[in-house]
Coordinates of C-alpha atoms in Angstrom, one line a residue:
M1104 CA 188.2 -88.1 126.1
K1105 CA 188.3 -86.6 122.8
N1106 CA 191.6 -86.8 121.1
I1107 CA 192.3 -84.3 118.7
I1108 CA 194.5 -83.9 115.6
V1109 CA 195.1 -80.1 114.7
L1110 CA 196.2 -79.2 110.7
G1111 CA 197.8 -76.2 110.8
A1112 CA 198.5 -75.5 114.9
T1113 CA 200.9 -73.1 114.8
G1114 CA 198.3 -70.6 113.3
S1115 CA 196.0 -68.1 114.8
I1116 CA 192.9 -70.9 114.6
G1117 CA 195.1 -73.3 115.7
D1118 CA 196.2 -70.6 118.4
S1119 CA 192.6 -70.9 120.0
V1120 CA 191.9 -74.3 119.5
L1121 CA 194.9 -75.1 121.9
S1122 CA 193.2 -72.7 124.3
V1123 CA 190.3 -74.0 124.5
I1124 CA 191.8 -77.6 124.9
K1125 CA 194.0 -76.4 127.8
Q1126 CA 190.7 -75.0 129.4
N1127 CA 189.2 -78.7 129.2
K1128 CA 191.4 -80.6 130.0
N1129 CA 190.0 -83.1 131.5
K1130 CA 187.8 -83.7 128.3
L1131 CA 190.2 -82.7 125.6
N1132 CA 193.2 -84.4 124.6
L1133 CA 196.1 -83.1 121.9
L1134 CA 197.0 -86.3 120.2
G1135 CA 198.4 -84.5 117.0
I1136 CA 199.5 -81.7 115.2
T1137 CA 200.8 -80.8 112.1
F1138 CA 202.6 -77.0 111.0
S1139 CA 205.1 -76.1 108.3
S1140 CA 207.8 -73.9 108.9
N1141 CA 207.3 -72.3 112.6
I1142 CA 209.7 -74.5 114.2
A1143 CA 210.0 -72.5 117.4
K1144 CA 206.4 -72.5 117.8
A1145 CA 205.5 -76.3 117.3
K1146 CA 208.1 -77.2 119.7
N1147 CA 206.5 -74.7 122.5
I1148 CA 203.3 -76.9 121.3
I1149 CA 205.2 -80.3 121.6
N1150 CA 206.7 -79.6 125.0
E1151 CA 203.4 -78.3 126.7
F1152 CA 201.2 -81.0 125.5
K1153 CA 203.6 -83.8 125.5
L1154 CA 202.5 -84.4 122.1
K1155 CA 202.6 -88.0 120.7
N1156 CA 202.6 -87.0 117.1
V1157 CA 203.9 -84.1 115.0
Y1158 CA 204.2 -83.9 111.2
S1159 CA 205.4 -81.5 109.0
D1160 CA 205.8 -80.9 105.4
S1161 CA 209.1 -79.1 105.4
D1162 CA 212.5 -80.6 105.1
E1163 CA 214.0 -78.2 107.4
S1164 CA 211.3 -78.3 110.6
H1165 CA 211.6 -82.3 109.7
K1166 CA 215.2 -82.3 110.4
S1167 CA 214.9 -79.9 113.4
L1168 CA 212.7 -81.7 115.3
K1169 CA 214.5 -85.2 114.7
H1170 CA 217.7 -83.4 116.2
T1171 CA 215.7 -82.0 119.1
Y1172 CA 213.4 -84.8 119.9
E1173 CA 215.9 -87.9 119.4
N1174 CA 216.0 -89.3 123.1
N1175 CA 212.2 -88.8 123.2
Q1176 CA 210.8 -92.4 122.2
E1177 CA 207.2 -91.5 122.5
L1178 CA 207.1 -88.4 120.0
N1179 CA 206.5 -89.6 116.0
I1180 CA 208.1 -87.2 114.0
L1181 CA 206.0 -88.1 110.7
R1182 CA 207.1 -86.6 107.3
E1183 CA 205.6 -88.6 104.4
K1184 CA 202.3 -87.7 103.7
S1185 CA 200.8 -91.7 103.6
E1186 CA 202.3 -91.3 107.3
L1187 CA 200.0 -88.4 107.7
E1188 CA 197.1 -90.2 106.6
E1189 CA 197.7 -93.4 108.7
L1190 CA 197.8 -90.9 111.7
L1191 CA 194.4 -89.4 111.0
N1192 CA 192.9 -92.8 110.6
K1193 CA 193.8 -94.4 113.9
D1194 CA 191.0 -95.5 115.7
D1195 CA 191.6 -93.2 119.0
V1196 CA 191.5 -90.2 116.9
D1197 CA 188.3 -88.7 117.1
I1198 CA 188.3 -85.4 116.0
I1199 CA 190.2 -83.3 113.0
V1200 CA 190.5 -79.3 112.9
S1201 CA 191.4 -78.4 109.4
A1202 CA 193.0 -74.9 110.2
I1203 CA 195.3 -74.5 107.3
S1204 CA 195.2 -71.3 105.6
G1205 CA 194.1 -71.1 102.0
F1206 CA 193.9 -73.3 99.2
S1207 CA 197.0 -75.0 100.6
G1208 CA 194.5 -76.3 103.1
L1209 CA 192.6 -78.5 100.4
E1210 CA 195.1 -81.7 100.6
S1211 CA 194.5 -82.3 104.1
T1212 CA 191.2 -81.4 104.3
L1213 CA 190.3 -84.1 101.6
M1214 CA 192.4 -86.9 103.6
A1215 CA 190.3 -85.8 106.7
A1216 CA 187.0 -86.3 104.7
K1217 CA 188.1 -89.8 104.3
T1218 CA 188.5 -91.0 107.8
G1219 CA 185.2 -90.8 108.8
K1220 CA 186.0 -88.6 112.3
T1221 CA 184.6 -85.4 112.9
I1222 CA 186.2 -82.5 111.1
L1223 CA 186.1 -78.9 112.5
L1224 CA 186.6 -77.2 109.2
A1225 CA 187.9 -73.7 109.5
N1226 CA 189.4 -73.7 105.4
K1227 CA 186.8 -72.3 104.1
E1228 CA 188.8 -72.6 100.5
S1229 CA 188.2 -76.5 100.9
I1230 CA 184.9 -75.9 100.5
V1231 CA 185.0 -72.6 97.9
V1232 CA 187.0 -74.4 95.7
A1233 CA 186.2 -78.0 96.1
G1234 CA 182.8 -78.5 97.6
E1235 CA 181.4 -80.6 94.9
V1236 CA 184.3 -82.9 95.9
V1237 CA 184.8 -82.8 99.8
L1238 CA 181.3 -82.9 100.9
P1239 CA 180.2 -85.7 98.4
L1240 CA 183.3 -87.8 99.8
A1241 CA 182.7 -86.8 103.8
K1242 CA 179.1 -88.5 103.0
E1243 CA 180.7 -91.4 101.2
H1244 CA 182.7 -92.2 104.3
S1245 CA 180.3 -90.9 107.4
T1246 CA 182.6 -87.8 108.0
E1247 CA 180.8 -85.5 110.0
I1248 CA 181.9 -81.2 108.9
I1249 CA 181.1 -79.0 111.8
P1250 CA 182.2 -75.7 110.9
I1251 CA 184.0 -73.5 113.2
D1252 CA 184.1 -70.0 111.4
S1253 CA 182.3 -67.6 113.3
E1254 CA 179.7 -67.4 110.6
H1255 CA 179.1 -70.7 109.7
N1256 CA 179.2 -71.9 113.3
A1257 CA 176.5 -69.1 114.3
I1258 CA 174.1 -70.8 111.4
F1259 CA 174.8 -74.3 112.7
Q1260 CA 173.7 -73.4 116.3
C1261 CA 170.8 -71.0 115.0
L1262 CA 169.6 -74.4 113.0
N1263 CA 170.0 -76.3 116.4
S1264 CA 173.0 -78.0 114.8
N1265 CA 171.1 -80.1 112.4
K1266 CA 171.1 -78.5 109.2
N1267 CA 167.6 -78.8 108.6
T1268 CA 166.7 -76.0 106.3
D1269 CA 163.5 -76.8 105.0
D1270 CA 161.9 -74.1 106.7
V1271 CA 164.6 -71.5 106.6
S1272 CA 163.5 -68.2 105.1
K1273 CA 166.6 -66.4 104.8
I1274 CA 170.0 -66.4 106.3
I1275 CA 172.3 -63.1 107.2
I1276 CA 175.8 -63.2 107.2
T1277 CA 177.2 -60.3 109.1
A1278 CA 180.7 -58.7 108.2
S1279 CA 182.7 -56.2 110.2
G1280 CA 183.5 -54.3 107.2
G1281 CA 187.2 -54.5 108.0
P1282 CA 189.6 -51.0 108.6
F1283 CA 188.1 -49.1 105.5
L1284 CA 184.7 -49.9 105.5
N1285 CA 183.5 -45.9 105.4
K1286 CA 185.9 -45.3 102.4
K1287 CA 185.6 -46.0 98.7
I1288 CA 188.1 -48.2 96.6
S1289 CA 189.2 -45.0 95.1
Q1290 CA 190.3 -44.1 98.5
L1291 CA 192.2 -47.1 99.5
S1292 CA 195.8 -46.5 96.8
K1293 CA 197.9 -45.0 100.0
V1294 CA 196.8 -47.4 102.6
T1295 CA 199.6 -49.2 104.2
K1296 CA 200.0 -52.7 104.8
K1297 CA 200.2 -52.3 108.8
E1298 CA 197.0 -50.4 108.1
A1299 CA 195.1 -53.3 106.4
L1300 CA 196.3 -55.3 109.2
N1301 CA 194.8 -53.7 111.9
H1302 CA 191.2 -55.2 112.0
P1303 CA 189.0 -53.1 114.3
N1304 CA 187.7 -56.1 116.2
W1305 CA 189.5 -59.4 115.5
E1306 CA 193.0 -61.0 115.7
M1307 CA 193.6 -63.3 112.6
G1308 CA 196.6 -64.5 110.2
A1309 CA 197.6 -62.1 107.8
K1310 CA 195.5 -63.8 104.5
I1311 CA 192.1 -63.6 105.9
T1312 CA 192.6 -60.3 107.8
I1313 CA 193.4 -58.8 104.3
D1314 CA 190.3 -60.6 102.9
S1315 CA 188.4 -59.0 105.9
A1316 CA 189.7 -55.8 104.8
S1317 CA 188.5 -56.2 100.7
L1318 CA 185.1 -58.0 102.1
V1319 CA 186.7 -60.9 99.8
N1320 CA 186.3 -62.8 103.0
K1321 CA 182.4 -62.5 102.9
C1322 CA 182.4 -63.4 99.5
L1323 CA 184.8 -66.7 100.6
E1324 CA 181.8 -67.3 103.1
L1325 CA 178.7 -67.1 101.0
I1326 CA 180.6 -69.5 98.9
E1327 CA 181.0 -71.6 101.8
A1328 CA 177.6 -71.2 103.0
K1329 CA 175.9 -72.6 100.1
Y1330 CA 177.6 -75.7 100.2
L1331 CA 177.5 -76.3 103.7
F1332 CA 174.0 -75.7 104.0
N1333 CA 172.9 -76.4 100.6
L1334 CA 170.9 -73.4 99.9
N1335 CA 170.7 -71.2 97.0
E1336 CA 172.5 -68.2 97.6
K1337 CA 169.0 -66.2 97.5
F1338 CA 168.6 -67.7 101.1
F1339 CA 171.8 -65.2 102.1
D1340 CA 172.1 -61.9 102.6
L1341 CA 175.3 -60.0 103.4
V1342 CA 175.2 -57.3 106.1
V1343 CA 177.9 -54.8 107.5
H1344 CA 177.5 -55.3 111.6
P1345 CA 180.6 -53.2 112.5
Q1346 CA 180.4 -54.7 116.2
S1347 CA 180.8 -58.0 115.7
I1348 CA 178.5 -59.0 118.2
I1349 CA 176.0 -61.2 116.1
H1350 CA 177.8 -63.6 113.6
S1351 CA 174.2 -64.9 111.7
I1352 CA 171.0 -64.6 111.8
V1353 CA 168.2 -67.1 110.6
T1354 CA 165.0 -66.3 110.2
Y1355 CA 162.3 -69.3 109.8
T1356 CA 159.3 -69.4 107.6
D1357 CA 156.8 -68.5 110.4
G1358 CA 158.7 -64.8 111.2
S1359 CA 160.9 -65.7 113.8
S1360 CA 164.6 -64.7 113.4
I1361 CA 167.2 -66.6 115.5
C1362 CA 170.7 -65.2 116.3
Q1363 CA 173.9 -65.9 117.5
M1364 CA 175.8 -63.7 119.5
S1365 CA 179.3 -62.9 121.6
N1366 CA 181.9 -61.0 121.5
P1367 CA 184.2 -61.7 118.7
D1368 CA 186.7 -64.7 120.2
M1369 CA 187.4 -67.7 118.1
R1370 CA 187.4 -69.6 120.8
V1371 CA 183.9 -69.6 121.3
P1372 CA 182.7 -71.4 117.8
I1373 CA 185.6 -73.6 118.3
A1374 CA 184.7 -74.8 122.0
H1375 CA 181.0 -75.1 120.7
A1376 CA 181.9 -77.4 117.7
L1377 CA 184.2 -79.4 120.0
S1378 CA 181.0 -79.6 122.1
V1379 CA 178.4 -81.0 119.5
H1380 CA 176.3 -84.3 121.0
N1381 CA 177.7 -83.4 124.4
K1382 CA 177.6 -81.1 127.0
R1383 CA 178.8 -77.6 126.1
L1384 CA 182.4 -77.0 127.0
S1385 CA 183.4 -74.2 129.5
L1386 CA 185.4 -71.2 128.5
N1387 CA 186.7 -68.1 130.0
F1388 CA 185.0 -65.7 127.9
S1389 CA 184.3 -61.8 127.8
E1390 CA 180.3 -61.8 128.4
I1391 CA 178.7 -59.6 126.2
D1392 CA 177.5 -56.0 128.4
F1393 CA 173.9 -55.9 127.5
S1394 CA 173.6 -53.2 129.3
S1395 CA 175.6 -50.6 127.1
L1396 CA 175.4 -52.5 123.9
K1397 CA 174.5 -50.5 120.7
L1398 CA 174.0 -53.0 117.7
T1399 CA 174.1 -51.2 114.1
F1400 CA 174.0 -52.7 110.5
Q1401 CA 174.2 -51.4 107.0
D1402 CA 174.3 -52.8 103.4
I1403 CA 177.6 -53.7 102.0
P1404 CA 179.3 -50.9 100.2
E1405 CA 177.9 -50.2 96.7
D1406 CA 181.8 -50.0 95.2
R1407 CA 182.0 -54.1 96.9
S1408 CA 179.1 -55.0 94.9
G1409 CA 181.1 -56.4 92.2
L1410 CA 182.4 -58.7 94.5
V1411 CA 179.5 -59.9 95.8
N1412 CA 178.0 -60.4 92.4
I1413 CA 180.9 -62.8 91.6
A1414 CA 180.0 -64.5 94.5
R1415 CA 176.7 -65.5 93.7
N1416 CA 177.7 -66.1 90.2
I1417 CA 180.3 -68.7 91.3
C1418 CA 177.2 -70.3 93.6
N1419 CA 175.0 -70.9 91.0
L1420 CA 177.7 -71.7 88.3
G1421 CA 180.0 -74.0 90.8
G1422 CA 182.3 -75.8 88.5
S1423 CA 185.9 -74.3 88.7
S1424 CA 184.2 -70.7 89.2
G1425 CA 185.3 -70.9 93.0
T1426 CA 188.7 -71.9 92.6
I1427 CA 189.4 -69.3 90.0
F1428 CA 188.1 -66.7 92.1
N1429 CA 190.0 -68.2 95.2
A1430 CA 193.1 -68.1 93.6
A1431 CA 193.1 -64.6 91.8
N1432 CA 192.2 -63.4 95.3
E1433 CA 195.5 -65.4 96.9
I1434 CA 197.9 -64.2 94.4
A1435 CA 196.1 -60.4 94.8
V1436 CA 196.2 -60.9 98.7
Q1437 CA 200.4 -62.0 98.2
S1438 CA 201.3 -59.0 96.0
F1439 CA 199.9 -56.3 98.0
L1440 CA 201.8 -58.2 101.0
E1441 CA 204.5 -57.9 99.1
E1442 CA 203.9 -54.3 98.4
Q1443 CA 203.7 -55.1 94.5
I1444 CA 200.5 -53.6 94.5
T1445 CA 198.8 -51.4 96.4
F1446 CA 195.4 -52.5 98.0
D1447 CA 192.8 -51.1 95.6
K1448 CA 194.4 -53.2 92.9
I1449 CA 193.2 -56.3 94.6
Y1450 CA 190.2 -55.8 93.1
E1451 CA 191.3 -55.2 89.7
V1452 CA 193.4 -58.2 90.0
I1453 CA 190.4 -60.4 91.0
Y1454 CA 188.2 -58.8 88.3
R1455 CA 190.8 -59.3 85.5
T1456 CA 191.9 -63.0 86.3
F1457 CA 188.2 -64.2 86.8
D1458 CA 187.4 -62.8 83.4
A1459 CA 190.6 -64.4 81.5
I1460 CA 190.0 -67.9 82.9
P1461 CA 187.0 -70.0 81.5
V1462 CA 184.6 -71.9 83.8
S1463 CA 184.8 -76.1 83.5
K1464 CA 181.4 -77.6 84.7
N1465 CA 182.8 -80.8 85.6
V1466 CA 185.8 -80.7 88.6
D1467 CA 187.4 -83.6 89.8
I1468 CA 190.8 -83.1 92.2
D1469 CA 192.9 -82.9 89.2
T1470 CA 191.2 -80.0 87.1
I1471 CA 191.0 -78.5 90.2
Y1472 CA 194.5 -78.3 91.0
E1473 CA 195.3 -77.7 87.4
T1474 CA 192.9 -74.5 87.2
D1475 CA 194.4 -73.4 90.1
N1476 CA 197.6 -73.5 88.6
E1477 CA 196.5 -71.7 85.4
T1478 CA 194.7 -69.0 87.6
R1479 CA 197.9 -68.2 89.3
I1480 CA 200.1 -67.8 86.3
E1481 CA 197.1 -65.5 84.8
A1482 CA 197.1 -63.5 88.2
K1483 CA 200.4 -63.0 88.2
K1484 CA 200.4 -61.5 84.8
V1485 CA 197.6 -59.2 86.0
V1486 CA 200.0 -58.4 88.6
K1487 CA 202.9 -57.4 86.2
S1488 CA 201.0 -55.5 84.1
I1489 CA 199.8 -52.6 86.9
S1490 CA 202.6 -52.9 89.1

């Protein structure tokens, strides 16, 4: 039985993780969760899984839990960061799922990296902004990181789960292209929030759905892949694959190309990651209908190539460049969702902000947080100037 802690359990990734656990109750046990403000959903999880541990960084959520479960002596309701750290380091914890979206997931990912446990990583931003810190920290503490983004988990599977890249010639990361694939950026000034959030293949949280629509998500994934698999960005190609059936392709030096295929369902990479080093878990999944399958591929749209060029530069620059890019994008996405800017202006906010903030080569956790804050201030200025 593997005991699991899910960081960010009330989000879309959390939903998928819990679904896999429910289908494998004889092998997986949900030991605890963290969440922020979705109290109703957290209580449902607590009740359904008869949880022993729950942590929230929200005073309101903490008070509500204390009131609701005042007679439940078996539930540990945690509020302090030190309590969360102690929970993650308990001997009976086997797996920590890092599923908090965005930069806000960095702190808990850093905590998890020090535990010596297995981390299932969905929070790509932790690696984008702090790959030079998180990965050495994990190595120092013998913490294994297994990616559960569909693309990176696909690469992991194609590499036979050993991350050996000595005989790799090329890795292709696929992109669905999102709802605006066949539209130029100049045509996106009128799109609504509802249209942008209507992903053709995946059901995800708002932030990652907008990132998919803008193709920023693929840039973040390129940067993350560079760090996770320790390869130069030249080894990676980004290709649009609208069907989202093939998630990544690894080509070896002997000419063999191996891909991982599944219908778009985040439970598939999660189930794989939860079963690494053991027999694969069973899952109720939608089978691919190969008799009628049609797969197509195309280049990333030319007018989004500027984004990809920035991502490739970040892979080579390192330092604070990933922090700058991520913070600029998070402010741009937030500003669009709050209807302060139109969708096409997301790109302008990213470009102008990235150009305005100097890149530092030497980074530590303090400078990462400082750069993130500085970048957000600058990005908000850019938003104000164009809104």
